[in-house]
Short mmCIF file of C-alpha atoms in Angstrom, two decimals:
data_model
loop_
_atom_site.label_atom_id
_atom_site.label_comp_id
_atom_site.label_asym_id
_atom_site.label_seq_id
_atom_site.Cartn_x
_atom_site.Cartn_y
_atom_site.Cartn_z
CA MET A 1 -29.80 -11.99 8.13
CA PRO A 2 -32.04 -9.40 6.91
CA GLN A 3 -29.60 -9.15 3.84
CA SER A 4 -29.98 -12.81 2.97
CA ILE A 5 -33.56 -12.17 3.69
CA LYS A 6 -33.50 -8.90 1.20
CA LYS A 7 -31.32 -11.03 -1.31
CA ASN A 8 -33.69 -13.84 -1.33
CA ALA A 9 -36.58 -11.81 -2.14
CA GLU A 10 -34.86 -10.08 -5.14
CA GLU A 11 -33.48 -13.72 -6.41
CA ARG A 12 -37.97 -14.91 -6.00
CA MET A 13 -39.28 -11.43 -7.68
CA GLY A 14 -36.83 -11.91 -10.67
CA LYS A 15 -37.10 -15.57 -11.23
CA ALA A 16 -40.83 -14.28 -11.60
CA ILE A 17 -40.29 -12.14 -14.17
CA ASP A 18 -38.35 -14.77 -15.68
CA ALA A 19 -41.95 -17.27 -15.09
CA LEU A 20 -44.08 -14.55 -16.77
CA LYS A 21 -41.73 -14.19 -19.78
CA ARG A 22 -41.75 -17.90 -20.45
CA ASP A 23 -45.30 -17.99 -20.39
CA PHE A 24 -45.53 -15.35 -22.44
CA ALA A 25 -43.18 -17.03 -24.92
CA THR A 26 -46.38 -19.92 -25.28
CA LEU A 27 -48.80 -17.75 -26.87
CA ARG A 28 -48.62 -17.09 -30.26
CA ALA A 29 -48.60 -13.55 -31.98
CA GLY A 30 -48.64 -14.69 -35.90
CA ARG A 31 -45.28 -16.15 -36.22
CA ALA A 32 -44.40 -20.11 -35.66
CA THR A 33 -42.34 -20.67 -32.82
CA PRO A 34 -41.38 -23.92 -30.74
CA ALA A 35 -42.14 -22.59 -27.56
CA LEU A 36 -45.57 -22.42 -28.26
CA LEU A 37 -46.01 -25.89 -27.38
CA ASP A 38 -44.21 -25.57 -24.20
CA LYS A 39 -47.00 -25.95 -21.63
CA ILE A 40 -48.72 -28.55 -23.70
CA GLN A 41 -49.02 -31.67 -21.75
CA VAL A 42 -49.96 -35.09 -23.42
CA GLU A 43 -50.98 -38.12 -21.57
CA TYR A 44 -48.95 -40.70 -22.38
CA TYR A 45 -48.80 -44.04 -20.56
CA GLY A 46 -50.91 -42.60 -17.79
CA ALA A 47 -48.14 -40.03 -16.94
CA MET A 48 -48.79 -36.53 -18.23
CA THR A 49 -45.26 -35.77 -20.31
CA PRO A 50 -44.93 -32.45 -22.23
CA VAL A 51 -45.38 -32.65 -25.51
CA ASN A 52 -41.32 -31.80 -26.59
CA GLN A 53 -40.21 -34.91 -24.85
CA LEU A 54 -42.36 -36.89 -27.28
CA ALA A 55 -41.51 -35.57 -30.79
CA ASN A 56 -39.42 -33.43 -32.55
CA ILE A 57 -40.74 -29.88 -33.42
CA SER A 58 -39.56 -27.84 -36.27
CA THR A 59 -40.51 -24.80 -37.89
CA PRO A 60 -39.94 -25.18 -41.68
CA ASP A 61 -41.37 -21.45 -42.18
CA THR A 62 -42.75 -18.75 -40.16
CA ARG A 63 -46.33 -19.76 -40.29
CA THR A 64 -45.57 -23.93 -40.30
CA LEU A 65 -44.69 -26.17 -37.24
CA ILE A 66 -44.11 -29.67 -37.62
CA ILE A 67 -44.24 -32.14 -34.59
CA GLN A 68 -42.88 -35.55 -35.71
CA PRO A 69 -43.28 -37.90 -32.73
CA TRP A 70 -40.99 -40.30 -31.60
CA ASP A 71 -43.29 -43.08 -31.05
CA LYS A 72 -46.03 -42.94 -33.68
CA SER A 73 -48.56 -44.35 -31.12
CA SER A 74 -48.42 -41.07 -29.55
CA MET A 75 -49.98 -38.65 -32.54
CA SER A 76 -53.67 -38.95 -31.50
CA ALA A 77 -52.87 -38.22 -27.67
CA ILE A 78 -50.59 -35.05 -28.96
CA GLU A 79 -53.39 -33.79 -31.47
CA LYS A 80 -55.94 -33.94 -28.70
CA ALA A 81 -54.21 -32.17 -26.36
CA ILE A 82 -53.58 -29.65 -29.06
CA MET A 83 -56.85 -29.61 -29.41
CA LYS A 84 -57.98 -29.23 -26.13
CA SER A 85 -55.62 -26.06 -25.93
CA GLU A 86 -56.05 -22.10 -25.68
CA LEU A 87 -53.93 -22.46 -28.88
CA GLY A 88 -57.07 -22.32 -30.93
CA LEU A 89 -55.02 -24.25 -33.30
CA THR A 90 -56.03 -27.42 -35.38
CA PRO A 91 -53.68 -30.07 -36.25
CA ALA A 92 -53.18 -31.88 -39.46
CA ASN A 93 -52.03 -35.43 -39.02
CA ASP A 94 -50.74 -37.35 -41.95
CA GLY A 95 -49.19 -40.40 -40.61
CA THR A 96 -46.17 -39.99 -39.94
CA ILE A 97 -46.13 -35.99 -38.78
CA ILE A 98 -48.25 -33.44 -36.97
CA ARG A 99 -48.92 -29.89 -39.02
CA LEU A 100 -49.88 -27.14 -37.32
CA VAL A 101 -50.61 -23.96 -40.03
CA ILE A 102 -50.44 -20.66 -37.41
CA PRO A 103 -53.40 -18.43 -39.08
CA ALA A 104 -52.83 -14.73 -39.02
CA LEU A 105 -54.56 -13.67 -36.50
CA THR A 106 -58.25 -12.03 -36.87
CA GLU A 107 -58.70 -8.78 -34.69
CA GLU A 108 -61.33 -10.72 -32.26
CA ARG A 109 -58.05 -12.98 -31.33
CA ARG A 110 -55.87 -10.65 -30.69
CA ALA A 111 -58.33 -9.27 -28.32
CA GLU A 112 -58.36 -12.50 -26.86
CA LEU A 113 -54.64 -12.90 -26.81
CA VAL A 114 -54.27 -9.50 -24.91
CA LYS A 115 -56.42 -10.80 -22.21
CA LEU A 116 -54.68 -13.75 -21.05
CA THR A 117 -50.67 -11.48 -21.11
CA ARG A 118 -52.75 -9.49 -18.66
CA LYS A 119 -53.92 -12.42 -16.33
CA TYR A 120 -50.30 -13.81 -16.95
CA GLY A 121 -49.19 -10.56 -15.68
CA GLU A 122 -51.37 -9.70 -13.03
CA GLU A 123 -50.21 -13.40 -11.94
CA ALA A 124 -46.58 -12.28 -11.87
CA LYS A 125 -48.08 -9.20 -9.91
CA VAL A 126 -49.83 -11.62 -7.23
CA ALA A 127 -46.54 -13.61 -6.78
CA ILE A 128 -44.21 -10.50 -6.56
CA ARG A 129 -46.70 -9.47 -3.92
CA ASN A 130 -46.66 -12.47 -2.12
CA ILE A 131 -42.67 -12.23 -1.95
CA ARG A 132 -43.11 -9.10 -0.78
CA ARG A 133 -45.56 -10.31 1.87
CA ASP A 134 -43.20 -13.62 3.11
CA ALA A 135 -40.55 -11.24 3.32
CA ASN A 136 -42.06 -8.93 5.26
CA ASP A 137 -42.49 -11.35 7.82
CA ASP A 138 -39.00 -12.97 8.01
CA ILE A 139 -38.01 -9.36 8.87
CA LYS A 140 -40.77 -8.81 11.29
CA LYS A 141 -39.72 -12.07 13.02
CA GLU A 142 -36.26 -10.84 12.81
CA GLU A 143 -37.41 -7.89 14.84
CA LYS A 144 -38.30 -10.21 17.55
CA ASN A 145 -34.44 -11.69 17.63
CA GLY A 146 -32.87 -8.41 17.78
CA ILE A 147 -33.38 -5.94 15.10
CA SER A 148 -34.06 -2.73 16.20
CA GLU A 149 -37.64 -1.09 14.60
CA ASP A 150 -35.94 0.76 12.58
CA GLU A 151 -33.58 -1.12 11.25
CA SER A 152 -36.43 -3.71 10.46
CA ARG A 153 -38.49 -0.46 8.98
CA ARG A 154 -35.38 -0.07 6.56
CA HIS A 155 -35.65 -3.34 5.27
CA GLN A 156 -39.38 -3.30 4.99
CA ASP A 157 -38.69 0.05 2.81
CA ASP A 158 -36.05 -1.51 0.33
CA ILE A 159 -37.88 -4.72 -0.18
CA GLN A 160 -40.98 -2.53 -1.06
CA LYS A 161 -38.68 -0.82 -3.71
CA PHE A 162 -37.29 -4.28 -5.12
CA THR A 163 -41.60 -4.90 -4.94
CA ASP A 164 -42.19 -1.77 -7.10
CA LYS A 165 -38.73 -2.24 -9.35
CA TYR A 166 -39.82 -5.49 -10.45
CA THR A 167 -43.84 -4.18 -10.30
CA ALA A 168 -42.69 -1.71 -13.15
CA GLU A 169 -41.02 -4.23 -15.08
CA VAL A 170 -43.48 -6.93 -14.91
CA GLU A 171 -46.04 -3.51 -16.71
CA LYS A 172 -42.96 -2.81 -19.79
CA VAL A 173 -42.97 -6.73 -20.12
CA LEU A 174 -46.73 -6.45 -21.02
CA ALA A 175 -46.50 -3.41 -23.02
CA VAL A 176 -44.16 -4.96 -24.54
CA LYS A 177 -45.95 -8.46 -26.02
CA GLU A 178 -49.25 -6.71 -26.24
CA LYS A 179 -47.89 -4.53 -28.97
CA GLU A 180 -46.43 -7.53 -30.26
CA ILE A 181 -50.17 -8.94 -30.26
CA MET A 182 -51.68 -6.26 -31.70
CA GLU A 183 -49.06 -5.77 -34.71
CA VAL A 184 -51.01 -6.66 -38.17
#
């Protein structure tokens, strides 16, 4: 049973890293990518809907995103959602498509994005520590069900090694994203 607890904890920690990478994909680093719009939710007929489910998103060049809504009545809602987002972009609507021009990042905006990446990184570390806590609690419950204290301690040490490994992975991913943002 402790083996399955450890395996589950390691899988969940890996998923926390994957979630962090998805969050980082939504931060712009001077290039246009449809992933920038992944977190944008549009109020569409009373329900919050991801923008990629309401429109076709394309990148004709490295600095432009084109959003072509399938339903023309959703254009204003998409524009409002983009304006409210943390992207700092102003949509241009020509009646059939919404164009987002990605400006070059200023030093001030780069510093804001680095702060945001660090926030995402800290959230991932907290998630990993919460997974560690849950796994250790499960191991301690197993101790009451028959495993020895020594064995329990060994399993907890293994879980701590997973925690250290994935926390280091967060730091590595964070450093890569910060470097990408700070490139001029």
